[in-house]
mmCIF file of N, CA and C in Angstrom:
data_model
loop_
_atom_site.group_PDB
_atom_site.id
_atom_site.type_symbol
_atom_site.label_atom_id
_atom_site.label_comp_id
_atom_site.label_asym_id
_atom_site.label_seq_id
_atom_site.Cartn_x
_atom_site.Cartn_y
_atom_site.Cartn_z
ATOM 1 N N MET R 21 0.948 -1.057 0.078
ATOM 2 C CA MET R 21 0.193 0.092 -0.059
ATOM 3 C C MET R 21 0.785 1.434 0.146
ATOM 4 N N PHE R 22 0.842 1.938 -1.160
ATOM 5 C CA PHE R 22 0.971 3.582 -1.045
ATOM 6 C C PHE R 22 0.182 4.261 -0.334
ATOM 7 N N SER R 23 0.300 5.095 0.293
ATOM 8 C CA SER R 23 -0.193 6.256 0.986
ATOM 9 C C SER R 23 0.817 7.728 1.315
ATOM 10 N N GLY R 24 -0.482 8.822 1.690
ATOM 11 C CA GLY R 24 0.405 9.512 1.979
ATOM 12 C C GLY R 24 -0.771 11.076 1.929
ATOM 13 N N ARG R 25 -0.195 12.358 2.100
ATOM 14 C CA ARG R 25 -0.706 13.549 2.663
ATOM 15 C C ARG R 25 0.102 14.701 1.612
ATOM 16 N N VAL R 26 -0.735 15.666 0.594
ATOM 17 C CA VAL R 26 0.030 16.744 0.117
ATOM 18 C C VAL R 26 -0.342 17.802 0.736
ATOM 19 N N THR R 27 0.586 18.688 0.922
ATOM 20 C CA THR R 27 0.238 19.633 1.486
ATOM 21 C C THR R 27 0.943 21.011 1.013
ATOM 22 N N ASP R 28 0.415 21.930 1.260
ATOM 23 C CA ASP R 28 0.676 23.821 0.531
ATOM 24 C C ASP R 28 2.180 23.826 0.903
ATOM 25 N N VAL R 29 3.517 24.266 0.474
ATOM 26 C CA VAL R 29 4.540 24.435 0.889
ATOM 27 C C VAL R 29 4.669 25.579 1.961
ATOM 28 N N ASP R 30 3.902 26.725 1.265
ATOM 29 C CA ASP R 30 3.825 27.777 2.008
ATOM 30 C C ASP R 30 3.586 28.324 3.451
ATOM 31 N N HIS R 31 2.056 27.526 3.057
ATOM 32 C CA HIS R 31 1.334 27.845 4.168
ATOM 33 C C HIS R 31 1.245 26.780 5.061
ATOM 34 N N GLU R 32 1.627 25.347 4.702
ATOM 35 C CA GLU R 32 1.566 24.018 5.368
ATOM 36 C C GLU R 32 0.306 23.789 5.487
ATOM 37 N N GLU R 33 -0.949 23.973 4.953
ATOM 38 C CA GLU R 33 -1.908 23.428 4.891
ATOM 39 C C GLU R 33 -2.329 22.578 3.945
ATOM 40 N N PRO R 34 -3.586 21.550 4.412
ATOM 41 C CA PRO R 34 -3.235 20.514 3.651
ATOM 42 C C PRO R 34 -4.743 20.499 2.401
ATOM 43 N N LEU R 35 -3.628 20.132 1.404
ATOM 44 C CA LEU R 35 -4.614 20.504 -0.076
ATOM 45 C C LEU R 35 -5.492 19.775 -0.595
ATOM 46 N N SER R 36 -6.747 19.859 0.197
ATOM 47 C CA SER R 36 -8.111 18.557 -0.150
ATOM 48 C C SER R 36 -8.159 18.484 -1.725
ATOM 49 N N PHE R 37 -8.551 17.140 -1.832
ATOM 50 C CA PHE R 37 -8.818 16.534 -3.173
ATOM 51 C C PHE R 37 -7.593 16.892 -4.408
ATOM 52 N N ALA R 38 -6.216 17.332 -3.743
ATOM 53 C CA ALA R 38 -5.438 17.182 -4.784
ATOM 54 C C ALA R 38 -5.364 15.274 -5.324
ATOM 55 N N THR R 39 -4.650 15.354 -6.545
ATOM 56 C CA THR R 39 -4.812 14.242 -7.203
ATOM 57 C C THR R 39 -3.175 14.294 -7.511
ATOM 58 N N ILE R 40 -3.096 12.546 -7.370
ATOM 59 C CA ILE R 40 -2.014 11.424 -7.363
ATOM 60 C C ILE R 40 -2.141 10.686 -9.158
ATOM 61 N N TYR R 41 -0.959 10.990 -9.680
ATOM 62 C CA TYR R 41 -1.613 9.816 -10.805
ATOM 63 C C TYR R 41 -0.081 9.151 -11.194
ATOM 64 N N LEU R 42 -0.272 7.749 -11.109
ATOM 65 C CA LEU R 42 0.718 6.759 -11.454
ATOM 66 C C LEU R 42 1.118 6.615 -12.880
ATOM 67 N N VAL R 43 2.449 7.523 -13.323
ATOM 68 C CA VAL R 43 2.207 7.485 -15.223
ATOM 69 C C VAL R 43 2.174 5.889 -15.435
ATOM 70 N N GLU R 44 2.963 5.127 -15.065
ATOM 71 C CA GLU R 44 3.111 3.878 -15.212
ATOM 72 C C GLU R 44 2.163 3.017 -15.226
ATOM 73 N N LEU R 45 1.240 2.963 -14.557
ATOM 74 C CA LEU R 45 -0.113 2.128 -14.475
ATOM 75 C C LEU R 45 -1.279 2.981 -14.642
ATOM 76 N N GLN R 46 -1.149 4.038 -15.451
ATOM 77 C CA GLN R 46 -2.325 4.950 -15.729
ATOM 78 C C GLN R 46 -3.403 4.892 -14.776
ATOM 79 N N THR R 47 -3.098 5.148 -13.444
ATOM 80 C CA THR R 47 -4.369 5.301 -12.509
ATOM 81 C C THR R 47 -3.600 6.141 -11.459
ATOM 82 N N GLY R 48 -4.484 6.281 -10.646
ATOM 83 C CA GLY R 48 -4.222 6.957 -9.384
ATOM 84 C C GLY R 48 -5.624 7.059 -8.436
ATOM 85 N N ALA R 49 -5.149 8.405 -7.593
ATOM 86 C CA ALA R 49 -6.264 8.277 -6.365
ATOM 87 C C ALA R 49 -6.619 10.092 -6.331
ATOM 88 N N VAL R 50 -7.423 10.450 -5.331
ATOM 89 C CA VAL R 50 -7.873 11.782 -5.218
ATOM 90 C C VAL R 50 -7.675 12.105 -3.856
ATOM 91 N N CYS R 51 -7.310 12.705 -2.833
ATOM 92 C CA CYS R 51 -6.879 13.328 -1.449
ATOM 93 C C CYS R 51 -8.367 13.177 -0.991
ATOM 94 N N ASP R 52 -8.537 12.877 0.335
ATOM 95 C CA ASP R 52 -10.236 13.164 0.518
ATOM 96 C C ASP R 52 -9.579 14.977 1.465
ATOM 97 N N GLU R 53 -10.995 14.832 2.284
ATOM 98 C CA GLU R 53 -10.989 16.466 2.618
ATOM 99 C C GLU R 53 -9.700 16.703 3.644
ATOM 100 N N ASN R 54 -8.787 15.871 4.220
ATOM 101 C CA ASN R 54 -7.980 15.877 5.384
ATOM 102 C C ASN R 54 -6.602 15.596 4.023
ATOM 103 N N ALA R 55 -6.686 15.632 3.209
ATOM 104 C CA ALA R 55 -5.277 15.546 1.963
ATOM 105 C C ALA R 55 -4.892 14.550 1.797
ATOM 106 N N LYS R 56 -5.497 13.457 2.373
ATOM 107 C CA LYS R 56 -4.837 12.288 2.610
ATOM 108 C C LYS R 56 -5.308 11.055 1.473
ATOM 109 N N PHE R 57 -4.084 10.440 1.026
ATOM 110 C CA PHE R 57 -4.725 9.508 0.070
ATOM 111 C C PHE R 57 -4.219 7.941 0.532
ATOM 112 N N GLU R 58 -4.518 7.252 -0.512
ATOM 113 C CA GLU R 58 -4.322 5.375 -0.404
ATOM 114 C C GLU R 58 -4.355 4.835 -1.477
ATOM 115 N N ILE R 59 -3.242 4.288 -2.201
ATOM 116 C CA ILE R 59 -3.479 3.042 -3.104
ATOM 117 C C ILE R 59 -2.777 1.926 -3.106
ATOM 118 N N ASN R 60 -3.936 1.010 -3.287
ATOM 119 C CA ASN R 60 -3.822 -0.302 -2.647
ATOM 120 C C ASN R 60 -3.187 -1.105 -4.131
ATOM 121 N N ASP R 61 -2.718 -2.427 -3.791
ATOM 122 C CA ASP R 61 -2.468 -3.622 -4.763
ATOM 123 C C ASP R 61 -1.214 -3.035 -5.884
ATOM 124 N N LEU R 62 -0.439 -2.323 -5.303
ATOM 125 C CA LEU R 62 0.818 -1.865 -6.162
ATOM 126 C C LEU R 62 1.791 -2.954 -5.811
ATOM 127 N N CYS R 63 2.484 -3.346 -6.721
ATOM 128 C CA CYS R 63 3.803 -4.085 -6.361
ATOM 129 C C CYS R 63 4.973 -3.669 -6.294
ATOM 130 N N ALA R 64 5.877 -3.737 -6.058
ATOM 131 C CA ALA R 64 7.085 -3.007 -5.375
ATOM 132 C C ALA R 64 7.503 -2.642 -6.813
ATOM 133 N N GLY R 65 8.588 -1.532 -7.163
ATOM 134 C CA GLY R 65 9.048 -1.124 -8.216
ATOM 135 C C GLY R 65 9.262 0.566 -8.223
ATOM 136 N N SER R 66 9.581 1.026 -9.141
ATOM 137 C CA SER R 66 10.015 2.493 -9.392
ATOM 138 C C SER R 66 8.664 2.716 -9.988
ATOM 139 N N TYR R 67 7.779 3.986 -9.858
ATOM 140 C CA TYR R 67 6.658 4.671 -10.259
ATOM 141 C C TYR R 67 6.969 6.407 -10.728
ATOM 142 N N THR R 68 6.304 6.593 -11.414
ATOM 143 C CA THR R 68 6.471 8.026 -11.949
ATOM 144 C C THR R 68 4.931 8.749 -11.258
ATOM 145 N N LEU R 69 5.142 9.908 -10.547
ATOM 146 C CA LEU R 69 3.688 10.299 -10.169
ATOM 147 C C LEU R 69 3.654 11.744 -10.424
ATOM 148 N N TYR R 70 2.407 12.184 -11.068
ATOM 149 C CA TYR R 70 1.952 13.611 -11.128
ATOM 150 C C TYR R 70 1.055 13.992 -9.910
ATOM 151 N N ILE R 71 1.660 15.173 -9.289
ATOM 152 C CA ILE R 71 0.784 15.382 -8.045
ATOM 153 C C ILE R 71 0.266 16.600 -8.518
ATOM 154 N N SER R 72 -0.705 17.030 -8.301
ATOM 155 C CA SER R 72 -1.667 18.468 -8.847
ATOM 156 C C SER R 72 -2.800 18.211 -7.769
ATOM 157 N N HIS R 73 -2.814 19.739 -7.828
ATOM 158 C CA HIS R 73 -4.151 20.454 -7.179
ATOM 159 C C HIS R 73 -4.417 21.981 -8.153
ATOM 160 N N LEU R 74 -5.980 22.118 -8.072
ATOM 161 C CA LEU R 74 -6.090 23.206 -8.630
ATOM 162 C C LEU R 74 -5.258 24.707 -8.022
ATOM 163 N N GLY R 75 -5.003 25.257 -8.510
ATOM 164 C CA GLY R 75 -3.781 26.917 -8.275
ATOM 165 C C GLY R 75 -2.705 26.370 -7.834
ATOM 166 N N CYS R 76 -2.021 25.279 -7.959
ATOM 167 C CA CYS R 76 -0.846 24.570 -8.116
ATOM 168 C C CYS R 76 -0.112 24.376 -8.767
ATOM 169 N N ALA R 77 1.175 24.895 -8.543
ATOM 170 C CA ALA R 77 2.114 23.768 -10.126
ATOM 171 C C ALA R 77 2.232 22.247 -10.080
ATOM 172 N N THR R 78 2.003 21.625 -10.861
ATOM 173 C CA THR R 78 2.002 19.936 -10.717
ATOM 174 C C THR R 78 3.344 19.540 -10.600
ATOM 175 N N ASP R 79 3.836 18.773 -9.579
ATOM 176 C CA ASP R 79 5.561 18.434 -9.267
ATOM 177 C C ASP R 79 5.130 16.758 -9.815
ATOM 178 N N THR R 80 6.322 16.408 -10.489
ATOM 179 C CA THR R 80 6.881 15.441 -10.983
ATOM 180 C C THR R 80 7.419 14.216 -9.836
ATOM 181 N N VAL R 81 7.429 13.486 -9.405
ATOM 182 C CA VAL R 81 8.053 12.645 -8.457
ATOM 183 C C VAL R 81 8.337 11.411 -8.865
ATOM 184 N N ILE R 82 9.444 10.867 -8.354
ATOM 185 C CA ILE R 82 9.652 9.406 -8.719
ATOM 186 C C ILE R 82 9.886 8.447 -7.541
ATOM 187 N N ILE R 83 9.340 7.826 -7.225
ATOM 188 C CA ILE R 83 9.125 6.809 -6.023
ATOM 189 C C ILE R 83 9.996 5.568 -6.430
ATOM 190 N N ASP R 84 10.248 4.879 -5.290
ATOM 191 C CA ASP R 84 10.944 3.552 -5.265
ATOM 192 C C ASP R 84 10.348 2.735 -4.414
ATOM 193 N N LEU R 85 9.021 2.258 -4.739
ATOM 194 C CA LEU R 85 8.482 1.402 -3.694
ATOM 195 C C LEU R 85 8.697 0.254 -3.439
ATOM 196 N N GLN R 86 9.171 -0.551 -2.222
ATOM 197 C CA GLN R 86 9.561 -2.005 -1.663
ATOM 198 C C GLN R 86 8.832 -2.328 -1.085
ATOM 199 N N LYS R 87 7.921 -1.671 -0.338
ATOM 200 C CA LYS R 87 7.064 -2.046 0.681
ATOM 201 C C LYS R 87 5.832 -1.326 1.022
ATOM 202 N N SER R 88 4.698 -1.315 1.933
ATOM 203 C CA SER R 88 3.882 -0.234 1.794
ATOM 204 C C SER R 88 4.899 0.914 2.963
ATOM 205 N N MET R 89 4.404 1.833 2.474
ATOM 206 C CA MET R 89 5.078 3.560 2.540
ATOM 207 C C MET R 89 3.970 4.523 2.755
ATOM 208 N N PHE R 90 4.182 5.858 3.597
ATOM 209 C CA PHE R 90 3.761 6.933 3.654
ATOM 210 C C PHE R 90 4.877 8.114 3.131
ATOM 211 N N GLN R 91 3.883 8.820 2.583
ATOM 212 C CA GLN R 91 5.179 10.126 2.264
ATOM 213 C C GLN R 91 4.253 11.033 1.892
ATOM 214 N N GLU R 92 4.561 11.986 2.560
ATOM 215 C CA GLU R 92 4.525 13.552 2.250
ATOM 216 C C GLU R 92 4.640 13.956 1.134
ATOM 217 N N PHE R 93 4.060 14.789 0.100
ATOM 218 C CA PHE R 93 4.384 15.859 -0.587
ATOM 219 C C PHE R 93 4.122 17.449 -0.293
ATOM 220 N N PHE R 94 4.492 18.024 -0.822
ATOM 221 C CA PHE R 94 4.506 19.790 -0.776
ATOM 222 C C PHE R 94 4.308 20.295 -2.688
ATOM 223 N N LEU R 95 3.731 21.161 -2.353
ATOM 224 C CA LEU R 95 2.955 22.092 -3.773
ATOM 225 C C LEU R 95 3.016 23.255 -3.788
ATOM 226 N N ASN R 96 3.730 23.860 -4.412
ATOM 227 C CA ASN R 96 3.800 25.424 -4.575
ATOM 228 C C ASN R 96 2.652 25.882 -5.196
ATOM 229 N N HIS R 97 2.356 26.988 -4.981
ATOM 230 C CA HIS R 97 0.978 27.671 -5.788
ATOM 231 C C HIS R 97 1.579 28.408 -6.718
ATOM 232 N N GLN R 98 0.717 28.528 -7.698
ATOM 233 C CA GLN R 98 1.466 29.107 -8.845
ATOM 234 C C GLN R 98 0.281 30.148 -9.380
ATOM 235 N N ASP R 99 0.847 31.388 -9.085
ATOM 236 C CA ASP R 99 -0.066 32.618 -9.175
ATOM 237 C C ASP R 99 -0.268 33.231 -10.874
ATOM 238 N N SER R 100 -1.409 33.125 -10.848
ATOM 239 C CA SER R 100 -1.726 33.445 -12.591
ATOM 240 C C SER R 100 -1.894 35.168 -12.571
ATOM 241 N N VAL R 101 -1.285 35.678 -13.539
ATOM 242 C CA VAL R 101 -1.837 37.389 -13.970
ATOM 243 C C VAL R 101 -2.528 37.224 -14.828
ATOM 244 N N LEU R 102 -3.688 37.909 -15.043
ATOM 245 C CA LEU R 102 -4.205 38.089 -16.244
ATOM 246 C C LEU R 102 -4.202 39.184 -16.374
ATOM 247 N N GLU R 103 -3.411 39.411 -17.912
ATOM 248 C CA GLU R 103 -2.905 40.770 -18.349
ATOM 249 C C GLU R 103 -4.972 41.281 -19.052
ATOM 250 N N THR R 104 -5.216 40.861 -19.798
ATOM 251 C CA THR R 104 -6.611 41.877 -20.124
ATOM 252 C C THR R 104 -7.792 40.546 -20.009
ATOM 253 N N ILE R 105 -8.464 41.562 -19.667
ATOM 254 C CA ILE R 105 -10.231 41.133 -19.698
ATOM 255 C C ILE R 105 -10.796 41.841 -20.915
ATOM 256 N N GLN R 106 -11.130 41.157 -21.599
ATOM 257 C CA GLN R 106 -12.786 41.806 -22.737
ATOM 258 C C GLN R 106 -13.830 41.049 -22.107
ATOM 259 N N ILE R 107 -14.807 41.935 -22.253
ATOM 260 C CA ILE R 107 -15.783 41.268 -22.367
ATOM 261 C C ILE R 107 -16.821 42.336 -23.204
ATOM 262 N N HIS R 108 -17.754 40.950 -23.856
ATOM 263 C CA HIS R 108 -18.667 41.393 -25.422
ATOM 264 C C HIS R 108 -19.964 41.071 -25.186
ATOM 265 N N VAL R 109 -20.775 42.276 -25.353
ATOM 266 C CA VAL R 109 -22.344 41.852 -24.823
ATOM 267 C C VAL R 109 -22.836 42.238 -25.921
ATOM 268 N N ALA R 110 -23.898 41.604 -26.514
ATOM 269 C CA ALA R 110 -24.816 41.690 -27.420
ATOM 270 C C ALA R 110 -26.095 41.356 -27.143
ATOM 271 N N SER R 111 -26.962 42.524 -27.255
ATOM 272 C CA SER R 111 -28.450 42.529 -26.978
ATOM 273 C C SER R 111 -29.080 43.169 -28.468
ATOM 274 N N GLU R 112 -30.830 42.744 -27.950
ATOM 275 C CA GLU R 112 -31.601 42.853 -28.680
ATOM 276 C C GLU R 112 -32.656 43.747 -28.169
ATOM 277 N N THR R 113 -32.940 44.925 -29.410
ATOM 278 C CA THR R 113 -34.342 45.707 -28.961
ATOM 279 C C THR R 113 -35.530 45.106 -29.487
ATOM 280 N N TYR R 114 -36.104 45.087 -28.338
ATOM 281 C CA TYR R 114 -37.696 44.640 -28.923
ATOM 282 C C TYR R 114 -38.759 45.843 -28.734
ATOM 283 N N ARG R 115 -39.248 46.139 -29.926
ATOM 284 C CA ARG R 115 -40.188 47.061 -30.494
ATOM 285 C C ARG R 115 -41.987 46.118 -30.454
ATOM 286 N N GLY R 116 -42.343 46.542 -29.220
ATOM 287 C CA GLY R 116 -43.548 45.728 -29.398
ATOM 288 C C GLY R 116 -44.791 46.622 -30.295
ATOM 289 N N THR R 117 -45.882 45.803 -30.450
ATOM 290 C CA THR R 117 -46.454 46.708 -31.583
ATOM 291 C C THR R 117 -48.049 46.979 -30.999
#
């Protein structure tokens, strides 16, 4: 069993509903409301993980799983700045008879 927790690196707060994706197996898990996850029935071996959360930069990690293990992952927030916002409005005029 492989389990763990995903945390915000700056604020050390749990990142609820973060995703952990195992590339080689094309499967993964979603963290619970406490940012904890569990993946069962994995064979020993090396796995590439994509760890992501809305508003954070995705992290790629390689783990070497030999037995059941718990690992904590830390993600950085990714600030996005909008350069321009455009709003388009269309309207129709109704003229009654």
